[in-house]
PDB file of C-alpha atoms in Angstrom:
ATOM      1  CA  MET A   1      81.323  88.777  52.196  1.00  0.00           C
ATOM      2  CA  PRO A   2      82.010  88.857  55.949  1.00  0.00           C
ATOM      3  CA  HIS A   3      82.781  92.149  57.636  1.00  0.00           C
ATOM      4  CA  ARG A   4      86.370  93.137  58.383  1.00  0.00           C
ATOM      5  CA  ASN A   5      86.338  91.948  61.990  1.00  0.00           C
ATOM      6  CA  ALA A   6      84.934  88.480  61.261  1.00  0.00           C
ATOM      7  CA  PRO A   7      87.435  85.924  62.552  1.00  0.00           C
ATOM      8  CA  LEU A   8      86.575  83.267  59.972  1.00  0.00           C
ATOM      9  CA  SER A   9      85.000  83.038  56.561  1.00  0.00           C
ATOM     10  CA  GLU A  10      82.109  80.725  55.762  1.00  0.00           C
ATOM     11  CA  THR A  11      84.605  77.939  54.994  1.00  0.00           C
ATOM     12  CA  GLY A  12      86.440  78.462  58.290  1.00  0.00           C
ATOM     13  CA  ARG A  13      83.192  78.343  60.252  1.00  0.00           C
ATOM     14  CA  LEU A  14      82.251  75.110  58.493  1.00  0.00           C
ATOM     15  CA  ARG A  15      85.642  73.549  59.304  1.00  0.00           C
ATOM     16  CA  LEU A  16      85.328  74.548  62.967  1.00  0.00           C
ATOM     17  CA  ALA A  17      81.783  73.198  63.219  1.00  0.00           C
ATOM     18  CA  ARG A  18      82.755  69.893  61.593  1.00  0.00           C
ATOM     19  CA  CYS A  19      85.655  69.482  64.018  1.00  0.00           C
ATOM     20  CA  VAL A  20      83.281  69.908  66.972  1.00  0.00           C
ATOM     21  CA  VAL A  21      80.212  68.044  65.668  1.00  0.00           C
ATOM     22  CA  ASP A  22      81.622  65.360  63.364  1.00  0.00           C
ATOM     23  CA  ASP A  23      85.079  64.760  64.839  1.00  0.00           C
ATOM     24  CA  GLY A  24      84.108  65.222  68.494  1.00  0.00           C
ATOM     25  CA  TRP A  25      86.605  67.950  69.410  1.00  0.00           C
ATOM     26  CA  PRO A  26      85.960  69.761  72.705  1.00  0.00           C
ATOM     27  CA  LEU A  27      84.628  73.288  72.176  1.00  0.00           C
ATOM     28  CA  ARG A  28      87.549  74.927  73.962  1.00  0.00           C
ATOM     29  CA  ARG A  29      90.123  73.093  71.882  1.00  0.00           C
ATOM     30  CA  ALA A  30      88.370  73.979  68.609  1.00  0.00           C
ATOM     31  CA  ALA A  31      87.925  77.595  69.706  1.00  0.00           C
ATOM     32  CA  GLU A  32      91.612  77.852  70.561  1.00  0.00           C
ATOM     33  CA  ARG A  33      92.659  76.199  67.295  1.00  0.00           C
ATOM     34  CA  PHE A  34      90.515  78.560  65.174  1.00  0.00           C
ATOM     35  CA  GLN A  35      91.233  81.598  67.395  1.00  0.00           C
ATOM     36  CA  VAL A  36      87.656  82.391  68.388  1.00  0.00           C
ATOM     37  CA  SER A  37      85.920  82.433  71.752  1.00  0.00           C
ATOM     38  CA  PRO A  38      84.279  79.246  73.051  1.00  0.00           C
ATOM     39  CA  THR A  39      80.935  81.059  72.901  1.00  0.00           C
ATOM     40  CA  THR A  40      81.409  81.720  69.195  1.00  0.00           C
ATOM     41  CA  ALA A  41      82.519  78.134  68.577  1.00  0.00           C
ATOM     42  CA  LYS A  42      79.397  76.860  70.362  1.00  0.00           C
ATOM     43  CA  ARG A  43      77.171  79.164  68.343  1.00  0.00           C
ATOM     44  CA  TRP A  44      78.603  77.902  65.051  1.00  0.00           C
ATOM     45  CA  ALA A  45      78.497  74.247  66.146  1.00  0.00           C
ATOM     46  CA  ASP A  46      74.839  74.614  67.191  1.00  0.00           C
ATOM     47  CA  ARG A  47      74.013  76.314  63.916  1.00  0.00           C
ATOM     48  CA  TYR A  48      75.736  73.485  62.017  1.00  0.00           C
ATOM     49  CA  ARG A  49      73.746  70.866  63.982  1.00  0.00           C
ATOM     50  CA  GLN A  50      70.507  72.662  63.215  1.00  0.00           C
ATOM     51  CA  SER A  51      70.988  73.741  59.575  1.00  0.00           C
ATOM     52  CA  GLY A  52      74.011  71.861  58.270  1.00  0.00           C
ATOM     53  CA  ALA A  53      76.473  73.546  55.927  1.00  0.00           C
ATOM     54  CA  ALA A  54      73.819  76.073  54.855  1.00  0.00           C
ATOM     55  CA  GLY A  55      73.775  77.431  58.425  1.00  0.00           C
ATOM     56  CA  MET A  56      77.349  78.654  58.066  1.00  0.00           C
ATOM     57  CA  ALA A  57      76.410  81.290  55.471  1.00  0.00           C
ATOM     58  CA  ASP A  58      76.849  84.948  56.358  1.00  0.00           C
ATOM     59  CA  ARG A  59      73.817  86.543  57.950  1.00  0.00           C
ATOM     60  CA  SER A  60      72.701  90.123  57.773  1.00  0.00           C
ATOM     61  CA  SER A  61      73.371  92.202  60.872  1.00  0.00           C
ATOM     62  CA  ARG A  62      70.395  94.438  60.066  1.00  0.00           C
ATOM     63  CA  PRO A  63      67.821  94.370  62.878  1.00  0.00           C
ATOM     64  CA  HIS A  64      64.486  92.687  62.187  1.00  0.00           C
ATOM     65  CA  THR A  65      62.587  95.667  63.587  1.00  0.00           C
ATOM     66  CA  SER A  66      63.393  99.264  64.511  1.00  0.00           C
ATOM     67  CA  PRO A  67      60.844 100.227  67.165  1.00  0.00           C
ATOM     68  CA  ARG A  68      62.379 103.655  67.801  1.00  0.00           C
ATOM     69  CA  ARG A  69      62.717 104.590  64.151  1.00  0.00           C
ATOM     70  CA  THR A  70      61.755 108.111  63.144  1.00  0.00           C
ATOM     71  CA  PRO A  71      58.215 108.080  61.715  1.00  0.00           C
ATOM     72  CA  THR A  72      57.991 108.221  57.903  1.00  0.00           C
ATOM     73  CA  ARG A  73      55.992 111.462  57.958  1.00  0.00           C
ATOM     74  CA  THR A  74      58.676 113.160  60.065  1.00  0.00           C
ATOM     75  CA  GLU A  75      61.419 111.832  57.765  1.00  0.00           C
ATOM     76  CA  ARG A  76      59.648 113.340  54.749  1.00  0.00           C
ATOM     77  CA  ARG A  77      59.298 116.697  56.507  1.00  0.00           C
ATOM     78  CA  ILE A  78      62.988 116.704  57.435  1.00  0.00           C
ATOM     79  CA  ILE A  79      64.071 115.824  53.895  1.00  0.00           C
ATOM     80  CA  LYS A  80      61.804 118.498  52.417  1.00  0.00           C
ATOM     81  CA  VAL A  81      63.273 121.229  54.637  1.00  0.00           C
ATOM     82  CA  ARG A  82      66.813 119.919  54.174  1.00  0.00           C
ATOM     83  CA  VAL A  83      66.544 120.041  50.373  1.00  0.00           C
ATOM     84  CA  SER A  84      64.598 123.289  50.043  1.00  0.00           C
ATOM     85  CA  ARG A  85      66.417 125.404  52.633  1.00  0.00           C
ATOM     86  CA  ARG A  86      69.723 123.549  53.077  1.00  0.00           C
ATOM     87  CA  TRP A  87      69.666 124.121  56.827  1.00  0.00           C
ATOM     88  CA  GLY A  88      71.501 122.206  59.521  1.00  0.00           C
ATOM     89  CA  PRO A  89      69.875 120.012  62.163  1.00  0.00           C
ATOM     90  CA  ALA A  90      69.439 122.691  64.841  1.00  0.00           C
ATOM     91  CA  ARG A  91      67.535 125.150  62.615  1.00  0.00           C
ATOM     92  CA  MET A  92      65.440 122.378  61.076  1.00  0.00           C
ATOM     93  CA  ALA A  93      64.550 121.069  64.532  1.00  0.00           C
ATOM     94  CA  ALA A  94      63.408 124.522  65.603  1.00  0.00           C
ATOM     95  CA  LEU A  95      61.274 124.940  62.479  1.00  0.00           C
ATOM     96  CA  LEU A  96      59.747 121.454  62.686  1.00  0.00           C
ATOM     97  CA  ARG A  97      59.458 121.568  66.484  1.00  0.00           C
ATOM     98  CA  LEU A  98      61.587 118.464  66.960  1.00  0.00           C
ATOM     99  CA  ASN A  99      64.154 117.638  69.601  1.00  0.00           C
ATOM    100  CA  PRO A 100      67.406 117.633  67.561  1.00  0.00           C
ATOM    101  CA  ARG A 101      69.236 115.268  69.900  1.00  0.00           C
ATOM    102  CA  HIS A 102      66.662 112.482  70.127  1.00  0.00           C
ATOM    103  CA  ARG A 103      64.763 113.050  66.883  1.00  0.00           C
ATOM    104  CA  ALA A 104      61.485 112.978  68.738  1.00  0.00           C
ATOM    105  CA  PRO A 105      58.742 115.589  68.761  1.00  0.00           C
ATOM    106  CA  GLY A 106      59.742 118.303  71.168  1.00  0.00           C
ATOM    107  CA  PRO A 107      57.629 120.559  73.342  1.00  0.00           C
ATOM    108  CA  GLY A 108      58.083 123.529  71.016  1.00  0.00           C
ATOM    109  CA  PRO A 109      59.415 126.868  72.201  1.00  0.00           C
ATOM    110  CA  LEU A 110      60.358 127.106  75.863  1.00  0.00           C
ATOM    111  CA  PRO A 111      58.025 129.084  78.113  1.00  0.00           C
ATOM    112  CA  PRO A 112      59.312 132.364  79.542  1.00  0.00           C
ATOM    113  CA  GLN A 113      61.387 131.858  82.691  1.00  0.00           C
ATOM    114  CA  PRO A 114      59.985 133.194  85.980  1.00  0.00           C
ATOM    115  CA  ALA A 115      61.861 135.944  87.757  1.00  0.00           C
ATOM    116  CA  GLU A 116      64.692 134.620  89.883  1.00  0.00           C
ATOM    117  CA  LEU A 117      62.913 134.059  93.195  1.00  0.00           C
ATOM    118  CA  ASP A 118      61.380 137.531  92.999  1.00  0.00           C
ATOM    119  CA  GLY A 119      64.344 139.202  94.675  1.00  0.00           C
ATOM    120  CA  PRO A 120      67.906 140.415  94.226  1.00  0.00           C
ATOM    121  CA  ARG A 121      70.963 138.216  94.701  1.00  0.00           C
ATOM    122  CA  ASP A 122      73.921 138.966  96.892  1.00  0.00           C
ATOM    123  CA  ARG A 123      77.525 138.540  95.761  1.00  0.00           C
ATOM    124  CA  THR A 124      77.669 134.790  96.473  1.00  0.00           C
ATOM    125  CA  GLY A 125      74.758 134.128  94.166  1.00  0.00           C
ATOM    126  CA  ASP A 126      72.412 133.045  96.933  1.00  0.00           C
ATOM    127  CA  PRO A 127      68.991 134.664  96.978  1.00  0.00           C
ATOM    128  CA  THR A 128      68.438 137.159  99.739  1.00  0.00           C
ATOM    129  CA  VAL A 129      65.447 136.426 101.868  1.00  0.00           C
TER     130      VAL A 129
END
């Protein structure tokens, strides 16, 4: 089943590809007729040339790899805390020492801040020297 935004079904893609490859239609004309971009029409025609009618089948949009995926060990730790304590992401991140925004190991607690330039500030907020 194609997703909601797919302009054509498998049958429509096959008809478009046959018009271009078998009947010799120009890509732009076929794209206009089937209401897709010329780039999409070319992609389907090339796929039809390479794989025939089987190449028109729906393909998964799932990526082949996920190089930035959260490590399995970290996922298990998150799930364990989520189930046992029912905390939200900010508290879990603090407990597990993770950066809640990027889901990557964080530096842990922040170090104490140094005194503000070792001197008082005047009314404008600039340090007095």
